[in-house]
Amino acid sequence: MEEEYLNSELCGILEQFAYVAMETYCEVQQEALSIEKERYEKMEENLEKLSKTYLFLEKKYKTTVEKLQNEGNDLRKIIEELKKDCDDLRLINAEHIANDQQMRGLQDEVECLKVQLLMQEEKHNEDIALLKQQHTDEIQRYKMLLQNAKLTHTSNEANKKRGRPKNSRKNKRDTSYFRWPELNIEKINDTDFEKEIVNKNIGTKKRKLFHEDKDTMVDIVQNLPDSIESISGKLESTLIDLEKLKKEKSKSIM
């Protein structure tokens, strides 16, 4: 009986112990479950935050990528335009170099033409002075010849009227040539000159040795070459070309 009583008490204790253990286990599991639930909720909250962050970053990334693509396209267009500008500038630079070379050539040509013009002008002035001197000497010579011819004719007429011998007339005519020894007077032959003198008794006309026309202006450079005019024309055309090149250069720089 005692053993049965002990066994029943032991079974009761064991059952209570098992109940307490099960209750404790349930409480522990409940706490673990609540902890896991809180953890899950936090993870779910974090996941939602991460999802929102991911969506925001994705949207921002797409916007940034689109912006960068647009900027890249704009930069490509700018690069193409800059390439075209560089090509245009290279062409303009080449034209400027050619224009500069042409301008230097034209300037050298202008300098040469100026030198030629100065030399031609100097020669022209010398020719004018020489022609003036020759013209003056020729006029003086013909004047003296006319004066001598008139004096000789007057002397011959006087000798004929007076009936003087030919020798005295010849001597007087010879002295008339050297009345002004400082002048360069050319002595002419009496026989040849008398053929050209007017003989009033015979009725022939006197041929004039020189006719001075004071009303008409004499152009002493009429027979000179037209090289000065041609050089002046070349110089003017060269200066016009230089002006055109300067204008084109200024326009291209602007």
Coordinates of C-alpha atoms in Angstrom, one line a residue, residues 144 174-186:
M144 CA 72.1 133.8 -134.4
D174 CA 83.8 137.3 -142.3
T175 CA 84.1 139.7 -139.4
S176 CA 80.3 139.6 -138.8
Y177 CA 80.5 135.9 -137.7
F178 CA 82.8 136.7 -134.9
R179 CA 81.2 139.8 -133.5
W180 CA 80.2 137.7 -130.4
P181 CA 83.1 135.4 -129.7
E182 CA 81.7 134.1 -126.5
L183 CA 78.8 132.4 -128.4
N184 CA 79.2 129.1 -130.1
I185 CA 78.4 130.2 -133.6
E186 CA 78.8 127.9 -136.5

